[in-house]
CSV table of N, CA and C in Angstrom, one decimal:
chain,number,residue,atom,x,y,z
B,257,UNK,N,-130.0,253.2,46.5
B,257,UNK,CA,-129.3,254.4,46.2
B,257,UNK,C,-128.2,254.5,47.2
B,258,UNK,N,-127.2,254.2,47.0
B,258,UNK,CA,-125.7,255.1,47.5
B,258,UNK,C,-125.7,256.3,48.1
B,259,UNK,N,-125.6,255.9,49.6
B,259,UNK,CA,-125.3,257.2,50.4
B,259,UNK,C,-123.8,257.2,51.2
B,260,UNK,N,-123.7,258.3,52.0
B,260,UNK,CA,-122.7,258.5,52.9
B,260,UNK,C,-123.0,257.9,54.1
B,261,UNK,N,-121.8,257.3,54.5
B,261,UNK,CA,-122.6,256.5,55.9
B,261,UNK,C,-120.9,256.5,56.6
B,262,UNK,N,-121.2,256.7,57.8
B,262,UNK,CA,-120.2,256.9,58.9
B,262,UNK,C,-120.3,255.6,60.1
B,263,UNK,N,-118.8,254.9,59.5
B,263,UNK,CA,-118.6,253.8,60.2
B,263,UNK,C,-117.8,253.8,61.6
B,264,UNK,N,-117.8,253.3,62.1
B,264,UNK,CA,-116.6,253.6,63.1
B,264,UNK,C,-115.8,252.3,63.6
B,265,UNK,N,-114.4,252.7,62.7
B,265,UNK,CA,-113.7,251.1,62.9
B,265,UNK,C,-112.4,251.5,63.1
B,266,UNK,N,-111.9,250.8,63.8
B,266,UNK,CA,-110.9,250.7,64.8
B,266,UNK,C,-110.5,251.7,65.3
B,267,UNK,N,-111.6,252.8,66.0
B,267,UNK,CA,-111.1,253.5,66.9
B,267,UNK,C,-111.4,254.9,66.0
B,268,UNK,N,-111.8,254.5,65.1
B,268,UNK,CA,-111.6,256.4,64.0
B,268,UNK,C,-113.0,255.9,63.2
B,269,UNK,N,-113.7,256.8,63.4
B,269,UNK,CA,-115.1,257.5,62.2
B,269,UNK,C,-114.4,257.2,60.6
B,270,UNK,N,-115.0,256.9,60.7
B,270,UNK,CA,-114.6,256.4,58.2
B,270,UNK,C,-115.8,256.5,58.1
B,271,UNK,N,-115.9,257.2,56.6
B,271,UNK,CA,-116.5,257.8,55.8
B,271,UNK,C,-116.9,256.4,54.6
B,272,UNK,N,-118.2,256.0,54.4
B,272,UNK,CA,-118.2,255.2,53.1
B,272,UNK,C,-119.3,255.6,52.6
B,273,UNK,N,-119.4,255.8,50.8
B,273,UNK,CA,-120.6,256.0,50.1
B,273,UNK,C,-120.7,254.2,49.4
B,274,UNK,N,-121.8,254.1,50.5
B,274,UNK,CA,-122.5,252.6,49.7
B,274,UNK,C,-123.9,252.7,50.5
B,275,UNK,N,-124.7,251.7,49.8
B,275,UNK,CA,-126.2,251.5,50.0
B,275,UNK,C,-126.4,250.8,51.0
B,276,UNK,N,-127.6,251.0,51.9
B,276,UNK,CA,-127.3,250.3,53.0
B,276,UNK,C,-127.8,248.9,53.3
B,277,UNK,N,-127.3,248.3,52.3
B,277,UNK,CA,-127.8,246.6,52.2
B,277,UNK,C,-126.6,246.1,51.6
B,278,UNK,N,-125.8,246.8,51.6
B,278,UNK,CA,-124.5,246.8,51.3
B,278,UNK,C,-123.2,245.8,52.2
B,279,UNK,N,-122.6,244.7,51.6
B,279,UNK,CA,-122.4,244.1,52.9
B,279,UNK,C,-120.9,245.0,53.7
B,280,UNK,N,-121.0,244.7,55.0
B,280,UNK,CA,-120.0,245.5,55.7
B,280,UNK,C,-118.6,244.9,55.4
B,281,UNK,N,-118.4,243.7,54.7
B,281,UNK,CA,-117.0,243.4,54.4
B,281,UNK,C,-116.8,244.5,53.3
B,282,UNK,N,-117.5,244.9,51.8
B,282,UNK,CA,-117.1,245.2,50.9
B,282,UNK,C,-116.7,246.7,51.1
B,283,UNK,N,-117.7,247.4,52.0
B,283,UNK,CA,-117.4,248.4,52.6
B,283,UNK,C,-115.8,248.9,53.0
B,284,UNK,N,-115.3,247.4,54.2
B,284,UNK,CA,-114.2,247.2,54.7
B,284,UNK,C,-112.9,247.9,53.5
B,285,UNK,N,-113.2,246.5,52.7
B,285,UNK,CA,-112.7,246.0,51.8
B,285,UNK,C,-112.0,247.3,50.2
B,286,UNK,N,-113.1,247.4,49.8
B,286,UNK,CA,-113.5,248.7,48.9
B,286,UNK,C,-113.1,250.2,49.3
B,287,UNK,N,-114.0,250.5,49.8
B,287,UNK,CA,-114.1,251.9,50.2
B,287,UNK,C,-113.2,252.3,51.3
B,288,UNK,N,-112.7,251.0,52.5
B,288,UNK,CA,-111.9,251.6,53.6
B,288,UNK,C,-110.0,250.8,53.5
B,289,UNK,N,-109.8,250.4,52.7
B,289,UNK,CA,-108.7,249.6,52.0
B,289,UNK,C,-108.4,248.7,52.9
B,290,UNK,N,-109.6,248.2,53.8
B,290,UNK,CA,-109.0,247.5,54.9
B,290,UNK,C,-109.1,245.9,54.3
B,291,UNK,N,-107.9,245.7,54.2
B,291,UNK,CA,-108.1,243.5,53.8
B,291,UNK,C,-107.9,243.0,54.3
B,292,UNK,N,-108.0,243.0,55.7
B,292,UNK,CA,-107.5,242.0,56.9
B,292,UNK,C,-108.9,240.7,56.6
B,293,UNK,N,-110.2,241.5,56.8
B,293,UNK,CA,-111.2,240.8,56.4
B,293,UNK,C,-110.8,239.7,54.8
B,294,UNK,N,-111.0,239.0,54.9
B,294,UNK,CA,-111.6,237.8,53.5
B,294,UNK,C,-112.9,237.6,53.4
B,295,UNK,N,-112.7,237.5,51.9
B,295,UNK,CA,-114.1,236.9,51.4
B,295,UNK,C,-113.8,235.8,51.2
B,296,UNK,N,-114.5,235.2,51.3
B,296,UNK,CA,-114.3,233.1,51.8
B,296,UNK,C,-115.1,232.6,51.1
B,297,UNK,N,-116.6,232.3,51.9
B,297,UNK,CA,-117.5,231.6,51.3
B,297,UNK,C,-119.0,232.2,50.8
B,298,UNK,N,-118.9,233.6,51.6
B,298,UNK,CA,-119.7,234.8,51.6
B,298,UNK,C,-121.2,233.7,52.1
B,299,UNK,N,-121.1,233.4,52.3
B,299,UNK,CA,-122.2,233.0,53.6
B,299,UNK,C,-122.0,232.6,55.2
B,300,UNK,N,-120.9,233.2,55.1
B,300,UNK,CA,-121.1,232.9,56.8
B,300,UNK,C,-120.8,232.0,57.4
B,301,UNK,N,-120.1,231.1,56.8
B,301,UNK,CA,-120.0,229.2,57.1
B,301,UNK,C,-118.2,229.6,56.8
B,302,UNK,N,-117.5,230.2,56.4
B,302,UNK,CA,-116.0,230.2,57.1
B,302,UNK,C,-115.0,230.6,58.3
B,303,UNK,N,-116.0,231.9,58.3
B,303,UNK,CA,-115.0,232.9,59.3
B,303,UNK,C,-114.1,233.6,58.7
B,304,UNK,N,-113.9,233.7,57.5
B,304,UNK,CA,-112.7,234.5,57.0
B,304,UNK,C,-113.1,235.9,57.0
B,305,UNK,N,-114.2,236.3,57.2
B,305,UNK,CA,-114.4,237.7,57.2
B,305,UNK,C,-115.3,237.9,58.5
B,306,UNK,N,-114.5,237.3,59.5
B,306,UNK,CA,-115.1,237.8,61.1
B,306,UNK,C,-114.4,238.8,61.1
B,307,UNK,N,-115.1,240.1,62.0
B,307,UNK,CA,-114.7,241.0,62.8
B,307,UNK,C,-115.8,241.2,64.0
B,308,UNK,N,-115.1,242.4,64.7
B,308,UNK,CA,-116.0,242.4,66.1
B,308,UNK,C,-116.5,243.8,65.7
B,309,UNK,N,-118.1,242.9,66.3
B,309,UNK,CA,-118.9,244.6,66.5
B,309,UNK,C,-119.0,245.1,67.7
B,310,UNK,N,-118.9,245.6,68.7
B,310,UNK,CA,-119.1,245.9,70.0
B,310,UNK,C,-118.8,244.7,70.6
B,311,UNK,N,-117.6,244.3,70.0
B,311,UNK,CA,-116.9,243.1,70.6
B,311,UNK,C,-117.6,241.6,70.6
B,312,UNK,N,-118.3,241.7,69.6
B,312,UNK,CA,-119.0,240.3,69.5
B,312,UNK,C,-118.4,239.7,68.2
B,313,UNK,N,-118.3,239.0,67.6
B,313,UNK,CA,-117.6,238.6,66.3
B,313,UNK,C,-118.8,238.2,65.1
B,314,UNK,N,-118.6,238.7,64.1
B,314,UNK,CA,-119.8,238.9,63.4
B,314,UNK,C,-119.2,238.2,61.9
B,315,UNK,N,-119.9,237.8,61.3
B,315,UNK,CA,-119.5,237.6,59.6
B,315,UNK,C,-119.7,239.0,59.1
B,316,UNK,N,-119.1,239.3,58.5
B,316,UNK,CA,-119.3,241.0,57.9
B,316,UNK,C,-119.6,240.5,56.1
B,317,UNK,N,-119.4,239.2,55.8
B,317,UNK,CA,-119.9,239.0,54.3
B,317,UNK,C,-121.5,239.2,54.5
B,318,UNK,N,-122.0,238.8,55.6
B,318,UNK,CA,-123.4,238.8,55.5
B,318,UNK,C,-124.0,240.3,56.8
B,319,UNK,N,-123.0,240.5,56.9
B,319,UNK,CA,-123.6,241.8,57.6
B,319,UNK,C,-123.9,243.1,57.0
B,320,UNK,N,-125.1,243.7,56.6
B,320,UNK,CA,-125.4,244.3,55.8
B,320,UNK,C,-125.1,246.0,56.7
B,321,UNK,N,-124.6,247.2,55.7
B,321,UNK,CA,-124.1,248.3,57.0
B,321,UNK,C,-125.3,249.0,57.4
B,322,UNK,N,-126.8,248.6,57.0
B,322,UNK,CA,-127.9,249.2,57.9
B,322,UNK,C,-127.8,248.4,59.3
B,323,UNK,N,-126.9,247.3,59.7
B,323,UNK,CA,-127.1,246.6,60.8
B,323,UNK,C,-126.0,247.0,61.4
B,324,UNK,N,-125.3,247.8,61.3
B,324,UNK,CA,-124.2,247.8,61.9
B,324,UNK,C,-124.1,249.4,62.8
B,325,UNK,N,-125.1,250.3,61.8
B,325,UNK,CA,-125.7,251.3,62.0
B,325,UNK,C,-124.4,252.2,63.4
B,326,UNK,N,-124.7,252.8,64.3
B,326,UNK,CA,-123.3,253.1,65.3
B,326,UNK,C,-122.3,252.3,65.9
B,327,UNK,N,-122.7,251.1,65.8
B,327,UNK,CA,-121.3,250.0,66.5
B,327,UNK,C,-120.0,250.3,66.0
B,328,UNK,N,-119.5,249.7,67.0
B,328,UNK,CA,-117.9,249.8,67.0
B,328,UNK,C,-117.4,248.6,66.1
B,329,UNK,N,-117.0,248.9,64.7
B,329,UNK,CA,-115.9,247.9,64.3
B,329,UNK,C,-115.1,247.7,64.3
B,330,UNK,N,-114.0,246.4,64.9
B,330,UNK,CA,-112.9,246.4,65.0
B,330,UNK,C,-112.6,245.0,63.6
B,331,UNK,N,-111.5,245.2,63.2
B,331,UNK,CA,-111.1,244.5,62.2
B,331,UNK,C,-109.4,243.7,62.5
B,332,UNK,N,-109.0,243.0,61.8
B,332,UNK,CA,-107.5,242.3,61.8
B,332,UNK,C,-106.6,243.6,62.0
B,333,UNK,N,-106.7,244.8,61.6
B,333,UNK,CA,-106.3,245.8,61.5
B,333,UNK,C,-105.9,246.5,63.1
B,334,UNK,N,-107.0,246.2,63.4
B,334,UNK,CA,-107.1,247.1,64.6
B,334,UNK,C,-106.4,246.9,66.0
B,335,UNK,N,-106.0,245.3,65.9
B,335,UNK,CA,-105.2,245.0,66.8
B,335,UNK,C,-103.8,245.1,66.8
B,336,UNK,N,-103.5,245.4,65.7
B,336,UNK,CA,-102.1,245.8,65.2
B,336,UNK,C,-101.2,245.7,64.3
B,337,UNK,N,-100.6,245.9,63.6
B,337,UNK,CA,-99.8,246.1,62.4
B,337,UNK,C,-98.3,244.9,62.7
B,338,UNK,N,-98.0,244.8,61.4
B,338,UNK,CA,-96.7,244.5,61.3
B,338,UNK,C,-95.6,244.9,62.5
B,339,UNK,N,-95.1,245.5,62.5
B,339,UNK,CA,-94.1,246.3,63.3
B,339,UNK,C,-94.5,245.7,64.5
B,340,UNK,N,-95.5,246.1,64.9
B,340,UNK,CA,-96.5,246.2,66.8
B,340,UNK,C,-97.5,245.4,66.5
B,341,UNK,N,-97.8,244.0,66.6
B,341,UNK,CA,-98.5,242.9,66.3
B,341,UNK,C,-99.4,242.9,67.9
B,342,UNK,N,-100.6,242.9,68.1
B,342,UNK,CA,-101.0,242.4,69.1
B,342,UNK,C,-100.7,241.5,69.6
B,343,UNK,N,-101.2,240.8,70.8
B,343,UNK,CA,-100.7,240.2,71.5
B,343,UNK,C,-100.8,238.2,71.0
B,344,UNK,N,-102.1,238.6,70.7
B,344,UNK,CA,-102.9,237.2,69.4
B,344,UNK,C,-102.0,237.3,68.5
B,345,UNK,N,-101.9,237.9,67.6
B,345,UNK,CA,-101.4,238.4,66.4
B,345,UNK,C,-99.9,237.7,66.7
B,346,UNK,N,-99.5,238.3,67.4
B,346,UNK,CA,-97.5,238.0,67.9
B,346,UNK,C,-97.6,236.3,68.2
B,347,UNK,N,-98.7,235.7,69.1
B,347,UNK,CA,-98.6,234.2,70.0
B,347,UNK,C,-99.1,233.4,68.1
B,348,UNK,N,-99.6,234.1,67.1
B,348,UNK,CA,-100.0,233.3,66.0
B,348,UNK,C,-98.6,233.1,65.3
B,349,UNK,N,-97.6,234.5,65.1
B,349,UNK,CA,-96.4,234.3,64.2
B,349,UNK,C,-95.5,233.4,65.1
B,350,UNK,N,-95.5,233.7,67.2
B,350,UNK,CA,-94.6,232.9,67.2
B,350,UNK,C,-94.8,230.9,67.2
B,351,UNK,N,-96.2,230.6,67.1
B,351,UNK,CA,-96.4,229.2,66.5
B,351,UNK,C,-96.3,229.2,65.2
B,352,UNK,N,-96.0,230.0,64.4
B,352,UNK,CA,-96.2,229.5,63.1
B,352,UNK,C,-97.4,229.1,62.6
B,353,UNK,N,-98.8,229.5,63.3
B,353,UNK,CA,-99.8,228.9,63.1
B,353,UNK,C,-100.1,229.5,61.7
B,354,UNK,N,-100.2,229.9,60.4
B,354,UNK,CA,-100.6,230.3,59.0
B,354,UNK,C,-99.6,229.2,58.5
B,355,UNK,N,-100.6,228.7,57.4
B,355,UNK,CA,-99.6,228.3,56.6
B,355,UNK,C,-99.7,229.1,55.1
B,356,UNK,N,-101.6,228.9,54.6
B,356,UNK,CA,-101.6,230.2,53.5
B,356,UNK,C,-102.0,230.9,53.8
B,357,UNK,N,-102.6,231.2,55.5
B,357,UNK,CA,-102.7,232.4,56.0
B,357,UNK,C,-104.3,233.2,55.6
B,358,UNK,N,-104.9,232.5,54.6
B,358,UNK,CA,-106.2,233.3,54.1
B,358,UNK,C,-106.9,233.2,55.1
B,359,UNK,N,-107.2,232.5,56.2
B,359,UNK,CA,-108.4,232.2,57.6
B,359,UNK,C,-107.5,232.9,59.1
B,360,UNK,N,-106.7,233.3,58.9
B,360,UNK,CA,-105.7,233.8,60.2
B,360,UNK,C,-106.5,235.2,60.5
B,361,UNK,N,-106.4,236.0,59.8
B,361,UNK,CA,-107.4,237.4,60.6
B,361,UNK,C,-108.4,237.1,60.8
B,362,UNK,N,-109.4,236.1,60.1
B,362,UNK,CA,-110.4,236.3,61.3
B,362,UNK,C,-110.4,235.1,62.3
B,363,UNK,N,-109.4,234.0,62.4
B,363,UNK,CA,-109.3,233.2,63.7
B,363,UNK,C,-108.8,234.3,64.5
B,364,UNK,N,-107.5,235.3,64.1
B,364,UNK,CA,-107.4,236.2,64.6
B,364,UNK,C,-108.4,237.0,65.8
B,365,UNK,N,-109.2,237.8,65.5
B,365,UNK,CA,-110.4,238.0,65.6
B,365,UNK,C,-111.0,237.7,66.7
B,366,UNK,N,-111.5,236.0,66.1
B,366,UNK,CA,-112.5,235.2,66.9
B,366,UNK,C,-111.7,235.2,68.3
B,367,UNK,N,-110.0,234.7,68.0
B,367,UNK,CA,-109.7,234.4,69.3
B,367,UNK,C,-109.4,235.5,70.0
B,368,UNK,N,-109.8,237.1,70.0
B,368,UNK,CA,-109.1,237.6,70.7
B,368,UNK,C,-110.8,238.4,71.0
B,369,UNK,N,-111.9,237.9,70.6
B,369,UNK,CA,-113.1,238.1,71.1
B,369,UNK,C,-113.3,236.6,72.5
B,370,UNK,N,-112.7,235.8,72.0
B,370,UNK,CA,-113.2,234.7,72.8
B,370,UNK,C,-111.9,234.9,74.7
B,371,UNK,N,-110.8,235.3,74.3
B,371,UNK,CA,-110.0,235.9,75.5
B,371,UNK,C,-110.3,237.0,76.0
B,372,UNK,N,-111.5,238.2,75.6
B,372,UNK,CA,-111.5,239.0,76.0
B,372,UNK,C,-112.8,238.4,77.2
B,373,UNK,N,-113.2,237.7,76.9
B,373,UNK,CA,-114.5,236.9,77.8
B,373,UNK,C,-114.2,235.8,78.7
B,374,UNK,N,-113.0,235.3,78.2
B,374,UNK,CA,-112.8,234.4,78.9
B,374,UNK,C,-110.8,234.2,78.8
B,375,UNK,N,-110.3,235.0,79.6
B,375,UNK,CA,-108.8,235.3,79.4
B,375,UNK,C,-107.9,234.2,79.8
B,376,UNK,N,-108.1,232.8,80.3
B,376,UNK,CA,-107.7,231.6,80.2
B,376,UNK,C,-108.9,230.3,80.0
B,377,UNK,N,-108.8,230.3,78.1
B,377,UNK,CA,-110.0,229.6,78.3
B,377,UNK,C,-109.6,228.0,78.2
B,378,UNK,N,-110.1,227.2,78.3
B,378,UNK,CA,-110.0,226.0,78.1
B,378,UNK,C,-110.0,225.2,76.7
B,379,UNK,N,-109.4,223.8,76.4
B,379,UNK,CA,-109.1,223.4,75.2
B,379,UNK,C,-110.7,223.8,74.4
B,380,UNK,N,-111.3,223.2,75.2
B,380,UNK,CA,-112.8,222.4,74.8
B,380,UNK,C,-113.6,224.3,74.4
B,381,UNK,N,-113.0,225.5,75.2
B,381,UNK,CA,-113.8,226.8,74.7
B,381,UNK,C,-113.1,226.9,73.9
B,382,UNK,N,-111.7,227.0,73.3
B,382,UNK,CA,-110.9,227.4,72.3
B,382,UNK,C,-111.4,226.9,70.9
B,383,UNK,N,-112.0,225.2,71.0
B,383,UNK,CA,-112.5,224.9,70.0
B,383,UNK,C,-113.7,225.1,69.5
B,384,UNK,N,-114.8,225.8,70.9
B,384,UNK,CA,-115.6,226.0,70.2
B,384,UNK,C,-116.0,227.3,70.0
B,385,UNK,N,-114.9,228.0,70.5
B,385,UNK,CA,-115.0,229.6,69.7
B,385,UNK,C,-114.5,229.9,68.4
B,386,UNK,N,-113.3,228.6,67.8
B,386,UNK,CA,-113.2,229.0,66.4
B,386,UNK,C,-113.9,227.2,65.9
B,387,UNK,N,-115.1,227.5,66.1
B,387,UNK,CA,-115.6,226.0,64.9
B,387,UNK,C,-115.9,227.1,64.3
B,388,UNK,N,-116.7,227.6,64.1
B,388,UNK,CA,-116.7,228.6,62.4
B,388,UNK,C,-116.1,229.3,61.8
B,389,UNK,N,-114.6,229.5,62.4
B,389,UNK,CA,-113.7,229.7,61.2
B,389,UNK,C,-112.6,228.1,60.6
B,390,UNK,N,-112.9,227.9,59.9
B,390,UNK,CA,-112.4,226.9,58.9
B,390,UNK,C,-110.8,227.3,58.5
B,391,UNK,N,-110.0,226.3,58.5
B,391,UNK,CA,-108.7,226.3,57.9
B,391,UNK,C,-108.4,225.0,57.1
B,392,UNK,N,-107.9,225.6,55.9
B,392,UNK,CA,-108.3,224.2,55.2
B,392,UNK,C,-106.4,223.4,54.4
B,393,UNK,N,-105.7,224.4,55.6
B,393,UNK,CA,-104.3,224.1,55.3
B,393,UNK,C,-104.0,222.9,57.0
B,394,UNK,N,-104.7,223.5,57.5
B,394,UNK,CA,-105.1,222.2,58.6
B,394,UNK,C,-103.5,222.1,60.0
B,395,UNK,N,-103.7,223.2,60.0
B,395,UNK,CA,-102.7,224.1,61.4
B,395,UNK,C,-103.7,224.2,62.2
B,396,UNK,N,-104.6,223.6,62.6
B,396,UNK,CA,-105.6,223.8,63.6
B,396,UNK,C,-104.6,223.5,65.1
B,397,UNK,N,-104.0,222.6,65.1
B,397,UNK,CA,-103.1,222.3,66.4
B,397,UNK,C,-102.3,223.8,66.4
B,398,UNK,N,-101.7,224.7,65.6
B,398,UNK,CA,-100.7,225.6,66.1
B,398,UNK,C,-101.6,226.6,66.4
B,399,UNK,N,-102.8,226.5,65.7
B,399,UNK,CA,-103.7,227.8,66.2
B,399,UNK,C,-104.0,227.5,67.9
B,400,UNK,N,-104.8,226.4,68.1
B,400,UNK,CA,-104.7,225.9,69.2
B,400,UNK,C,-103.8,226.5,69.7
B,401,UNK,N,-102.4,226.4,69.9
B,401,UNK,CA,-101.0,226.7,70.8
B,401,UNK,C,-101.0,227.7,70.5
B,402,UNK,N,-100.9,228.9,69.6
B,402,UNK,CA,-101.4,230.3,69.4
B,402,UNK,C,-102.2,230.9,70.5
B,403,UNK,N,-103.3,230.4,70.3
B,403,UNK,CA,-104.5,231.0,71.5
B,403,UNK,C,-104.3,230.6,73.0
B,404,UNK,N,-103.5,229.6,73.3
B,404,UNK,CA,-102.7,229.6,74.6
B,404,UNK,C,-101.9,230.2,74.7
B,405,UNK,N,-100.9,230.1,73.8
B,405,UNK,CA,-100.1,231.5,74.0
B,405,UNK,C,-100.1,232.9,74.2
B,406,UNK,N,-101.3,233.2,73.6
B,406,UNK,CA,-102.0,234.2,73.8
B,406,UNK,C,-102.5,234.5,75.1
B,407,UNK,N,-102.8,233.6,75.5
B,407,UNK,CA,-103.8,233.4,76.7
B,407,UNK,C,-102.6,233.8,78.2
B,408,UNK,N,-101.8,233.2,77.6
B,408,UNK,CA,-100.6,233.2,78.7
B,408,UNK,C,-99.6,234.3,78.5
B,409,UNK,N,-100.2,235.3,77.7
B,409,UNK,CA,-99.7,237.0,77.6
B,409,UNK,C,-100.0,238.0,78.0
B,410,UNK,N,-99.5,238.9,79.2
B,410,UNK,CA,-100.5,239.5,79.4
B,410,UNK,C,-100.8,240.4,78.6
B,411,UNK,N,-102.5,241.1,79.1
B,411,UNK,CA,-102.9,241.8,77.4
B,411,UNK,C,-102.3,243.3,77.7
């Protein structure tokens, strides 16, 4: 049964009426107009629908919102818009790292969960903070130079 359930993503309480086995992307997606998130492969095996829960990077296709319960969601959204691009977000446009762009918010994401732990990380952390997000336009090298770029911004 569909209830009211009080999310808290990017910084502001949202309001959603869904069941609580409900996955937290469709939530996103649906009820909060947020599309930064993708639905990809809906098991958890692309990364297109990472976001951070309490700063940890989560699949939200398989994250159901009874597990998400008071955590903090942050989404592609939250780091910044068009105009005011975060700092990831800005070091991705200026590599040109997208090409069709569908896996970019949540490498997005991953990489700016993986610099918040490690704020110059090495080739060998970079790649194994995004092996589970998948790009299948195969800009893996610009994302690479993205997340150094990043790295070399201050935040």
């Amino acid at each position: 049964m569909a209830a009211s359930t009080t999310l808290h993503v990017n910084g502001r309480p949202r309001e959603v009426h869904a069941t609580p086995d409900t996955p937290l992307l469709y939530a996103l997606r649906d009820e909060l107009a947020l599309t930064g998130p993708k639905f990809g492969c809906g098991l958890a095996q692309c990364g297109a629908c990472t976001v951070l829960l309490d700063g940890s990077p989560i699949r939200s296709c398989v994250t159901p919102l009874a597990a998400v319960g008071s955590g903090r969601v942050t989404t592609v959204e939250g780091f910044g818009d068009a105009d005011h691009p975060g700092r990831v977000q800005a070091a991705f446009i200026a590599e040109q790292a997208a090409q069709c762009g569908y896996c970019i918010p949540g490498m997005v994401v991953a990489a700016s969960a993986l610099l918040d732990q490690h704020p110059h990380p090495s080739d060998a952390q970079i790649r194994t903070a995004l092996d589970g997000n998948l790009c299948r336009c195969g800009t893996h090298l610009r994302i690479l130079r993205a997340v150094k770029r990043a790295a070399e911004t201050p935040a």
